[in-house]
Short mmCIF file of C-alpha atoms in Angstrom, two decimals:
data_model
loop_
_atom_site.label_atom_id
_atom_site.label_comp_id
_atom_site.label_asym_id
_atom_site.label_seq_id
_atom_site.Cartn_x
_atom_site.Cartn_y
_atom_site.Cartn_z
CA UNK A 1 -12.30 -23.35 2.64
CA UNK A 2 -12.37 -19.70 3.63
CA UNK A 3 -13.53 -16.97 1.30
CA UNK A 4 -12.43 -13.43 2.04
CA UNK A 5 -15.45 -11.53 0.85
CA UNK A 6 -17.48 -8.33 1.04
CA UNK A 7 -21.22 -8.63 0.61
CA UNK A 8 -21.42 -5.96 -2.12
CA UNK A 9 -18.28 -7.00 -4.02
CA UNK A 10 -19.44 -8.33 -7.33
CA UNK A 11 -16.19 -10.28 -7.85
CA UNK A 12 -16.69 -12.00 -4.47
CA UNK A 13 -20.36 -12.61 -5.34
CA UNK A 14 -19.22 -14.58 -8.45
CA UNK A 15 -17.13 -16.91 -6.33
CA UNK A 16 -19.87 -17.32 -3.71
CA UNK A 17 -22.20 -18.51 -6.47
CA UNK A 18 -19.57 -20.93 -7.83
CA UNK A 19 -18.85 -22.39 -4.38
CA UNK A 20 -22.58 -22.88 -3.80
CA UNK A 21 -23.21 -24.41 -7.24
CA UNK A 22 -20.39 -26.88 -6.55
CA UNK A 23 -21.97 -27.68 -3.18
CA UNK A 24 -18.68 -26.96 -1.40
CA UNK A 25 -18.65 -25.97 2.23
CA UNK A 26 -16.94 -22.65 2.95
CA UNK A 27 -16.70 -19.96 5.60
CA UNK A 28 -17.14 -16.28 4.86
CA UNK A 29 -14.30 -14.08 6.14
CA UNK A 30 -15.72 -10.58 5.79
CA UNK A 31 -13.39 -7.81 4.65
CA UNK A 32 -15.14 -4.45 4.92
CA UNK A 33 -14.19 -2.31 1.91
CA UNK A 34 -15.30 0.96 3.50
CA UNK A 35 -14.97 0.67 7.29
CA UNK A 36 -11.59 1.35 9.00
CA UNK A 37 -10.22 3.04 5.89
CA UNK A 38 -10.95 -0.14 3.98
CA UNK A 39 -9.92 -3.39 5.62
CA UNK A 40 -8.62 -4.60 2.23
CA UNK A 41 -5.83 -2.06 2.62
CA UNK A 42 -4.70 -3.36 6.02
CA UNK A 43 -1.31 -5.03 6.18
CA UNK A 44 -2.69 -8.38 7.39
CA UNK A 45 -5.02 -8.65 4.41
CA UNK A 46 -2.40 -7.46 1.94
CA UNK A 47 -0.15 -10.27 3.11
CA UNK A 48 -2.83 -12.62 1.73
CA UNK A 49 -3.59 -10.56 -1.37
CA UNK A 50 -1.07 -7.84 -2.29
CA UNK A 51 -3.65 -6.36 -4.69
CA UNK A 52 -5.81 -5.34 -1.73
CA UNK A 53 -8.90 -6.61 -3.50
CA UNK A 54 -11.55 -9.18 -2.65
CA UNK A 55 -12.18 -12.03 -3.09
CA UNK A 56 -9.38 -14.29 -2.02
CA UNK A 57 -9.79 -18.00 -1.27
CA UNK A 58 -7.88 -19.95 1.35
CA UNK A 59 -7.97 -23.65 0.51
CA UNK A 60 -8.21 -26.34 3.18
CA UNK A 61 -4.46 -26.95 2.85
CA UNK A 62 -3.69 -23.26 3.33
CA UNK A 63 -3.06 -22.10 -0.23
CA UNK A 64 -4.18 -18.58 -1.05
CA UNK A 65 -5.85 -17.97 -4.42
CA UNK A 66 -6.71 -14.53 -5.79
CA UNK A 67 -8.69 -13.21 -8.79
CA UNK A 68 -12.31 -14.36 -8.94
CA UNK A 69 -12.07 -16.07 -12.34
CA UNK A 70 -8.84 -17.86 -11.47
CA UNK A 71 -10.58 -19.15 -8.36
CA UNK A 72 -13.63 -20.31 -10.33
CA UNK A 73 -11.44 -22.09 -12.91
CA UNK A 74 -9.58 -23.76 -10.01
CA UNK A 75 -12.82 -24.89 -8.40
CA UNK A 76 -13.98 -26.23 -11.75
CA UNK A 77 -10.75 -28.17 -12.30
CA UNK A 78 -10.57 -29.63 -8.79
CA UNK A 79 -14.27 -30.36 -8.24
CA UNK A 80 -15.55 -31.80 -11.48
CA UNK A 81 -18.90 -33.03 -10.16
CA UNK A 82 -20.82 -29.95 -11.23
CA UNK A 83 -19.03 -28.51 -14.27
CA UNK A 84 -19.17 -24.75 -14.75
CA UNK A 85 -17.66 -24.94 -18.24
CA UNK A 86 -18.79 -27.18 -21.13
CA UNK A 87 -16.54 -30.03 -22.30
CA UNK A 88 -16.06 -28.78 -25.87
CA UNK A 89 -13.20 -26.28 -26.43
CA UNK A 90 -15.20 -24.01 -28.73
CA UNK A 91 -18.12 -23.88 -26.30
CA UNK A 92 -15.71 -23.24 -23.42
CA UNK A 93 -14.34 -20.26 -25.34
CA UNK A 94 -17.86 -18.93 -25.86
CA UNK A 95 -18.73 -19.24 -22.17
CA UNK A 96 -15.42 -17.67 -21.13
CA UNK A 97 -15.98 -14.80 -23.60
CA UNK A 98 -19.32 -14.07 -21.90
CA UNK A 99 -17.67 -14.22 -18.47
CA UNK A 100 -14.84 -11.88 -19.54
CA UNK A 101 -17.35 -9.52 -21.18
CA UNK A 102 -18.41 -8.84 -17.58
CA UNK A 103 -15.13 -9.34 -15.75
CA UNK A 104 -12.88 -7.41 -18.17
CA UNK A 105 -15.20 -5.04 -20.05
CA UNK A 106 -17.67 -3.81 -17.41
CA UNK A 107 -16.73 -4.44 -13.81
CA UNK A 108 -13.13 -3.11 -13.63
CA UNK A 109 -14.16 0.31 -14.97
CA UNK A 110 -16.85 0.64 -12.28
CA UNK A 111 -14.96 -0.79 -9.35
CA UNK A 112 -15.02 1.06 -6.02
CA UNK A 113 -11.43 2.25 -6.31
CA UNK A 114 -12.05 3.65 -9.82
CA UNK A 115 -15.21 5.49 -8.74
CA UNK A 116 -13.25 6.90 -5.80
CA UNK A 117 -10.46 8.13 -8.07
CA UNK A 118 -13.05 9.88 -10.27
CA UNK A 119 -14.44 11.70 -7.23
CA UNK A 120 -11.40 12.22 -5.04
CA UNK A 121 -8.69 12.93 -7.62
CA UNK A 122 -10.56 14.13 -10.71
CA UNK A 123 -13.25 15.98 -8.73
CA UNK A 124 -16.11 14.45 -10.72
CA UNK A 125 -19.54 15.11 -9.15
CA UNK A 126 -22.08 12.47 -8.18
CA UNK A 127 -24.28 12.92 -11.28
CA UNK A 128 -21.58 12.48 -13.98
CA UNK A 129 -20.09 9.68 -11.86
CA UNK A 130 -23.44 7.87 -11.88
CA UNK A 131 -23.66 8.49 -15.65
CA UNK A 132 -20.19 6.95 -16.06
CA UNK A 133 -21.34 3.89 -14.15
CA UNK A 134 -24.50 3.49 -16.18
CA UNK A 135 -22.67 4.11 -19.47
CA UNK A 136 -20.30 1.17 -19.05
CA UNK A 137 -22.98 -1.17 -17.69
CA UNK A 138 -25.45 -0.35 -20.46
CA UNK A 139 -22.79 -0.69 -23.14
CA UNK A 140 -21.44 -3.92 -21.69
CA UNK A 141 -24.72 -5.64 -20.92
CA UNK A 142 -26.04 -4.49 -24.33
CA UNK A 143 -23.11 -6.32 -25.94
CA UNK A 144 -23.77 -9.42 -23.85
CA UNK A 145 -27.44 -9.38 -24.87
CA UNK A 146 -26.27 -9.45 -28.53
CA UNK A 147 -23.75 -12.21 -27.80
CA UNK A 148 -26.44 -14.31 -26.10
CA UNK A 149 -28.89 -13.63 -28.92
CA UNK A 150 -26.34 -15.03 -31.39
CA UNK A 151 -25.19 -17.87 -29.14
CA UNK A 152 -26.40 -21.19 -30.62
CA UNK A 153 -26.34 -22.98 -27.27
CA UNK A 154 -28.16 -20.45 -25.13
CA UNK A 155 -30.75 -22.17 -23.00
CA UNK A 156 -32.35 -21.33 -19.68
CA UNK A 157 -28.87 -20.14 -18.70
CA UNK A 158 -26.14 -18.35 -20.67
CA UNK A 159 -25.07 -21.71 -22.03
CA UNK A 160 -27.54 -24.58 -22.10
CA UNK A 161 -29.81 -25.58 -19.27
CA UNK A 162 -27.34 -25.71 -16.41
CA UNK A 163 -25.70 -22.72 -14.74
CA UNK A 164 -22.02 -22.05 -15.43
CA UNK A 165 -19.15 -19.60 -15.28
CA UNK A 166 -20.90 -16.99 -17.43
CA UNK A 167 -23.92 -16.98 -15.12
CA UNK A 168 -21.61 -16.62 -12.09
CA UNK A 169 -20.38 -13.35 -13.64
CA UNK A 170 -23.63 -12.10 -15.16
CA UNK A 171 -25.87 -12.25 -12.11
CA UNK A 172 -23.71 -10.02 -9.86
CA UNK A 173 -23.46 -7.52 -12.73
CA UNK A 174 -27.25 -7.52 -13.15
CA UNK A 175 -27.57 -6.99 -9.40
CA UNK A 176 -25.31 -3.93 -9.64
CA UNK A 177 -27.13 -2.68 -12.73
CA UNK A 178 -30.43 -2.66 -10.81
CA UNK A 179 -28.78 -1.02 -7.81
CA UNK A 180 -27.61 1.83 -10.03
CA UNK A 181 -30.95 2.11 -11.88
CA UNK A 182 -29.74 0.83 -15.24
CA UNK A 183 -32.69 0.20 -17.54
CA UNK A 184 -32.76 -3.47 -18.58
CA UNK A 185 -35.96 -3.24 -20.66
CA UNK A 186 -34.06 -3.78 -23.93
CA UNK A 187 -32.35 -6.91 -22.54
CA UNK A 188 -35.00 -9.62 -22.33
CA UNK A 189 -32.52 -12.51 -22.63
CA UNK A 190 -30.44 -11.27 -19.71
CA UNK A 191 -33.56 -10.62 -17.64
CA UNK A 192 -34.82 -14.13 -18.34
CA UNK A 193 -31.54 -15.74 -17.33
CA UNK A 194 -31.40 -13.59 -14.19
CA UNK A 195 -34.90 -14.66 -13.23
CA UNK A 196 -34.01 -18.33 -13.69
CA UNK A 197 -30.78 -18.01 -11.68
CA UNK A 198 -32.31 -15.97 -8.92
CA UNK A 199 -34.86 -18.70 -8.26
CA UNK A 200 -32.05 -21.14 -7.38
CA UNK A 201 -30.81 -21.58 -3.79
CA UNK A 202 -27.13 -21.46 -4.86
CA UNK A 203 -27.59 -17.99 -6.35
CA UNK A 204 -29.96 -16.76 -3.64
CA UNK A 205 -27.62 -17.73 -0.79
CA UNK A 206 -24.77 -15.86 -2.52
CA UNK A 207 -26.72 -12.61 -2.94
CA UNK A 208 -25.41 -9.58 -1.03
CA UNK A 209 -28.50 -9.27 1.19
CA UNK A 210 -28.06 -12.88 2.35
CA UNK A 211 -24.39 -12.58 3.31
CA UNK A 212 -23.41 -12.63 6.99
CA UNK A 213 -21.80 -9.20 6.59
CA UNK A 214 -24.83 -7.65 4.84
CA UNK A 215 -25.86 -4.22 6.09
CA UNK B 1 -6.61 -18.65 -38.83
CA UNK B 2 -7.31 -14.95 -39.10
CA UNK B 3 -6.70 -12.55 -36.26
CA UNK B 4 -8.51 -9.23 -36.32
CA UNK B 5 -5.92 -7.02 -34.72
CA UNK B 6 -4.60 -3.50 -34.25
CA UNK B 7 -0.86 -3.09 -33.82
CA UNK B 8 -1.17 -1.03 -30.64
CA UNK B 9 -3.99 -3.03 -29.02
CA UNK B 10 -2.51 -4.71 -26.00
CA UNK B 11 -5.28 -7.35 -25.95
CA UNK B 12 -4.51 -8.25 -29.58
CA UNK B 13 -0.78 -8.24 -28.76
CA UNK B 14 -1.42 -10.95 -26.13
CA UNK B 15 -3.03 -13.23 -28.70
CA UNK B 16 -0.32 -12.54 -31.29
CA UNK B 17 2.27 -13.74 -28.76
CA UNK B 18 0.23 -16.86 -27.95
CA UNK B 19 -0.25 -17.75 -31.62
CA UNK B 20 3.49 -17.34 -32.23
CA UNK B 21 4.48 -19.34 -29.13
CA UNK B 22 2.23 -22.15 -30.34
CA UNK B 23 3.86 -21.96 -33.76
CA UNK B 24 0.47 -21.59 -35.44
CA UNK B 25 0.16 -19.94 -38.82
CA UNK B 26 -2.20 -16.98 -38.91
CA UNK B 27 -3.07 -13.93 -40.99
CA UNK B 28 -3.38 -10.45 -39.55
CA UNK B 29 -6.64 -8.69 -40.44
CA UNK B 30 -5.94 -5.10 -39.38
CA UNK B 31 -8.77 -3.13 -37.77
CA UNK B 32 -7.75 0.50 -37.35
CA UNK B 33 -9.07 1.76 -34.02
CA UNK B 34 -8.67 5.46 -34.91
CA UNK B 35 -9.03 5.84 -38.67
CA UNK B 36 -12.51 6.12 -40.30
CA UNK B 37 -14.12 6.88 -36.95
CA UNK B 38 -12.73 3.58 -35.66
CA UNK B 39 -13.10 0.57 -37.94
CA UNK B 40 -14.03 -1.51 -34.88
CA UNK B 41 -17.31 0.43 -34.82
CA UNK B 42 -18.21 -0.40 -38.43
CA UNK B 43 -21.20 -2.68 -38.98
CA UNK B 44 -19.19 -5.35 -40.80
CA UNK B 45 -16.78 -5.71 -37.86
CA UNK B 46 -19.55 -5.60 -35.28
CA UNK B 47 -21.19 -8.53 -37.01
CA UNK B 48 -18.06 -10.49 -36.06
CA UNK B 49 -17.68 -8.97 -32.60
CA UNK B 50 -20.67 -7.06 -31.23
CA UNK B 51 -18.41 -5.56 -28.53
CA UNK B 52 -16.57 -3.57 -31.20
CA UNK B 53 -13.25 -4.49 -29.63
CA UNK B 54 -10.15 -6.24 -30.91
CA UNK B 55 -8.94 -8.95 -31.03
CA UNK B 56 -11.23 -11.47 -32.57
CA UNK B 57 -10.08 -14.80 -34.01
CA UNK B 58 -11.60 -16.56 -36.99
CA UNK B 59 -10.72 -20.24 -36.89
CA UNK B 60 -10.00 -22.28 -40.01
CA UNK B 61 -13.53 -23.69 -39.89
CA UNK B 62 -15.06 -20.22 -39.67
CA UNK B 63 -15.83 -19.92 -35.96
CA UNK B 64 -15.45 -16.47 -34.45
CA UNK B 65 -13.88 -16.19 -31.00
CA UNK B 66 -13.73 -12.99 -28.98
CA UNK B 67 -11.99 -11.89 -25.75
CA UNK B 68 -8.21 -12.28 -25.74
CA UNK B 69 -8.03 -14.61 -22.74
CA UNK B 70 -10.85 -16.83 -24.00
CA UNK B 71 -8.93 -17.11 -27.27
CA UNK B 72 -5.67 -17.97 -25.49
CA UNK B 73 -7.39 -20.62 -23.34
CA UNK B 74 -8.94 -22.05 -26.55
CA UNK B 75 -5.56 -22.16 -28.30
CA UNK B 76 -4.08 -23.86 -25.25
CA UNK B 77 -6.84 -26.48 -25.15
CA UNK B 78 -6.78 -27.24 -28.88
CA UNK B 79 -3.02 -27.07 -29.47
CA UNK B 80 -1.40 -28.81 -26.55
CA UNK B 81 2.11 -29.06 -28.03
CA UNK B 82 3.38 -25.90 -26.33
CA UNK B 83 1.38 -25.49 -23.10
CA UNK B 84 0.76 -21.95 -21.90
CA UNK B 85 -0.61 -23.13 -18.55
CA UNK B 86 1.03 -25.60 -16.13
CA UNK B 87 -0.58 -29.01 -15.57
CA UNK B 88 -1.24 -28.60 -11.84
CA UNK B 89 -4.54 -26.90 -10.86
CA UNK B 90 -2.99 -24.74 -8.13
CA UNK B 91 -0.22 -23.56 -10.43
CA UNK B 92 -2.75 -22.90 -13.19
CA UNK B 93 -4.68 -20.69 -10.74
CA UNK B 94 -1.50 -18.78 -9.91
CA UNK B 95 -0.65 -18.19 -13.57
CA UNK B 96 -4.24 -17.16 -14.37
CA UNK B 97 -4.23 -14.78 -11.38
CA UNK B 98 -1.15 -13.06 -12.82
CA UNK B 99 -2.80 -12.87 -16.26
CA UNK B 100 -6.02 -11.42 -14.81
CA UNK B 101 -4.03 -8.96 -12.69
CA UNK B 102 -3.20 -7.40 -16.06
CA UNK B 103 -6.34 -8.20 -18.03
CA UNK B 104 -8.89 -7.27 -15.33
CA UNK B 105 -7.08 -4.88 -13.00
CA UNK B 106 -4.96 -2.69 -15.29
CA UNK B 107 -5.83 -2.79 -18.96
CA UNK B 108 -9.63 -2.22 -18.94
CA UNK B 109 -9.30 1.02 -16.95
CA UNK B 110 -6.79 2.41 -19.47
CA UNK B 111 -8.41 1.20 -22.65
CA UNK B 112 -8.78 3.65 -25.56
CA UNK B 113 -12.55 3.99 -25.11
CA UNK B 114 -12.15 4.79 -21.39
CA UNK B 115 -9.46 7.41 -22.03
CA UNK B 116 -11.73 8.93 -24.68
CA UNK B 117 -14.66 9.10 -22.27
CA UNK B 118 -12.44 10.87 -19.73
CA UNK B 119 -11.51 13.50 -22.31
CA UNK B 120 -14.65 13.80 -24.45
CA UNK B 121 -17.39 13.43 -21.82
CA UNK B 122 -15.74 14.37 -18.52
CA UNK B 123 -13.52 17.06 -20.04
CA UNK B 124 -10.37 15.80 -18.33
CA UNK B 125 -7.19 17.44 -19.68
CA UNK B 126 -4.19 15.62 -21.09
CA UNK B 127 -2.06 15.90 -17.91
CA UNK B 128 -4.56 14.40 -15.41
CA UNK B 129 -5.49 11.82 -18.08
CA UNK B 130 -1.83 10.78 -18.32
CA UNK B 131 -1.67 10.68 -14.51
CA UNK B 132 -4.75 8.42 -14.47
CA UNK B 133 -3.02 6.07 -16.90
CA UNK B 134 0.19 5.94 -14.92
CA UNK B 135 -1.66 5.53 -11.61
CA UNK B 136 -3.38 2.29 -12.65
CA UNK B 137 -0.32 0.89 -14.39
CA UNK B 138 2.01 1.64 -11.44
CA UNK B 139 -0.48 0.26 -8.94
CA UNK B 140 -1.18 -2.85 -11.02
CA UNK B 141 2.38 -3.67 -12.04
CA UNK B 142 3.49 -2.95 -8.45
CA UNK B 143 1.04 -5.62 -7.29
CA UNK B 144 2.29 -8.06 -9.93
CA UNK B 145 5.88 -7.46 -8.84
CA UNK B 146 4.82 -8.47 -5.30
CA UNK B 147 2.92 -11.50 -6.59
CA UNK B 148 5.95 -12.62 -8.60
CA UNK B 149 8.25 -12.01 -5.65
CA UNK B 150 6.09 -14.35 -3.56
CA UNK B 151 5.51 -16.90 -6.35
CA UNK B 152 7.40 -20.10 -5.49
CA UNK B 153 7.65 -21.19 -9.13
CA UNK B 154 8.88 -17.98 -10.71
CA UNK B 155 11.72 -18.67 -13.07
CA UNK B 156 13.05 -16.91 -16.12
CA UNK B 157 9.38 -16.29 -16.93
CA UNK B 158 6.36 -15.51 -14.72
CA UNK B 159 6.06 -19.23 -14.06
CA UNK B 160 9.05 -21.49 -14.50
CA UNK B 161 11.43 -21.44 -17.42
CA UNK B 162 8.97 -21.52 -20.30
CA UNK B 163 6.72 -18.67 -21.40
CA UNK B 164 3.01 -18.91 -20.67
CA UNK B 165 -0.30 -17.12 -20.40
CA UNK B 166 0.90 -14.66 -17.75
CA UNK B 167 3.81 -13.59 -19.94
CA UNK B 168 1.41 -13.13 -22.90
CA UNK B 169 -0.42 -10.55 -20.76
CA UNK B 170 2.53 -8.98 -18.96
CA UNK B 171 4.69 -8.06 -21.95
CA UNK B 172 2.06 -5.92 -23.77
CA UNK B 173 1.37 -4.14 -20.47
CA UNK B 174 5.08 -3.44 -19.98
CA UNK B 175 5.21 -2.15 -23.55
CA UNK B 176 2.37 0.27 -22.76
CA UNK B 177 3.96 1.25 -19.46
CA UNK B 178 7.13 2.32 -21.26
CA UNK B 179 5.13 4.14 -23.93
CA UNK B 180 3.44 6.21 -21.21
CA UNK B 181 6.70 6.79 -19.27
CA UNK B 182 5.85 4.66 -16.26
CA UNK B 183 8.90 4.22 -14.06
CA UNK B 184 9.75 0.51 -13.74
CA UNK B 185 12.87 0.99 -11.59
CA UNK B 186 11.17 -0.55 -8.53
CA UNK B 187 10.13 -3.64 -10.55
CA UNK B 188 13.28 -5.65 -11.22
CA UNK B 189 11.46 -8.98 -11.53
CA UNK B 190 9.11 -7.65 -14.19
CA UNK B 191 11.99 -5.99 -16.03
CA UNK B 192 13.96 -9.24 -16.01
CA UNK B 193 11.05 -11.26 -17.38
CA UNK B 194 10.41 -8.62 -20.04
CA UNK B 195 14.05 -8.73 -21.12
CA UNK B 196 13.93 -12.53 -21.40
CA UNK B 197 10.67 -12.50 -23.38
CA UNK B 198 11.69 -9.69 -25.67
CA UNK B 199 14.73 -11.68 -26.77
CA UNK B 200 12.47 -14.41 -28.17
CA UNK B 201 11.29 -14.38 -31.80
CA UNK B 202 7.66 -15.24 -30.81
CA UNK B 203 7.44 -12.10 -28.67
CA UNK B 204 9.44 -9.91 -31.04
CA UNK B 205 7.30 -10.77 -34.07
CA UNK B 206 4.16 -9.90 -32.08
CA UNK B 207 5.40 -6.46 -30.98
CA UNK B 208 3.46 -3.46 -32.31
CA UNK B 209 6.38 -2.11 -34.36
CA UNK B 210 6.68 -5.42 -36.20
CA UNK B 211 3.00 -5.72 -37.16
CA UNK B 212 1.97 -5.25 -40.80
CA UNK B 213 -0.31 -2.37 -39.77
CA UNK B 214 2.39 -0.60 -37.69
CA UNK B 215 2.66 3.15 -38.24
#
């Protein structure tokens, strides 16, 4: 399989973790989101993914899948050896809710294209733009800390003692939070899960600094 | 089941459609997002959903589910009579990608709390705020139009000839697009699907103007 990816893309980072947890072999196809006016905007990439976003997965039989969580669900359905979702429907809903709390409630608001619009179109300076970023991350991760605190099946990971879809989403968001100096002191559960995940080869190999296109 | 909902919330609207398509009986528990400083911010609601967002579903045995797409996946897994996702993994990924193209790439950026931050914190006026809204909707729906155009299994609905998860997400977004005067002339596929869906009782009963808390 080929994953169209950018080392700093947190959506691509999720899928890199999932591929590694599943033990699947894959090739990184770097798409540079800044260089050349953004390679994601080039016609050849937009033929693969009209959204002009990473990641995008090309399967071994040539199918193109977009949207990080759709890709992770697909990997989970087609490679059942290492499940990323629990078997029980209620527990699956709880894990998905944690994943979406990152993927719908934090990340889209702080995506590169949104930050660019704030600066380029709305003329927002660097300081209030950084405050915007931190606001949504602090609010969102604060909510997730409460969700995890109330989650009956929390273990060493978001759900139980094996990593899953929620961890695939949480760890890239924690990485970004640190990069933008968000204070995680009040989030001991998240910090503990991050520490556990970051000690695992599947997560470590997926980290931005370990990608072939890292700068 | 009880659905904590607000008539104009597009995330709640998605779940209302799904519940109706499944033929499930449910009670609307209105949460007014504007009145009383926003009832979603009240302590009693935040005990149910620490994110302070709607919707939130209370199952008949008292479990609380949050995040619209996690709820829809749960309904689909527990009530298989009327499937909202196809059986094939690749097709499921395509339908989910369409759903997330709304739920991750359009809606979060235009959510009430984000629009409020633009006005209250960043001092953005009504006109550039409306332009922000239209920008993300036009960009996002434009992408979905291209995805649907390339989708081999598009039918009367986003996928095939029965409504599913992607339609549950698309129709509320189209509703919002019209409300904010987004021009849909260049999106004939989306307009056709919307017309088909809006002729169905399950979609009509879920529409904001037909909710018990409609104003």
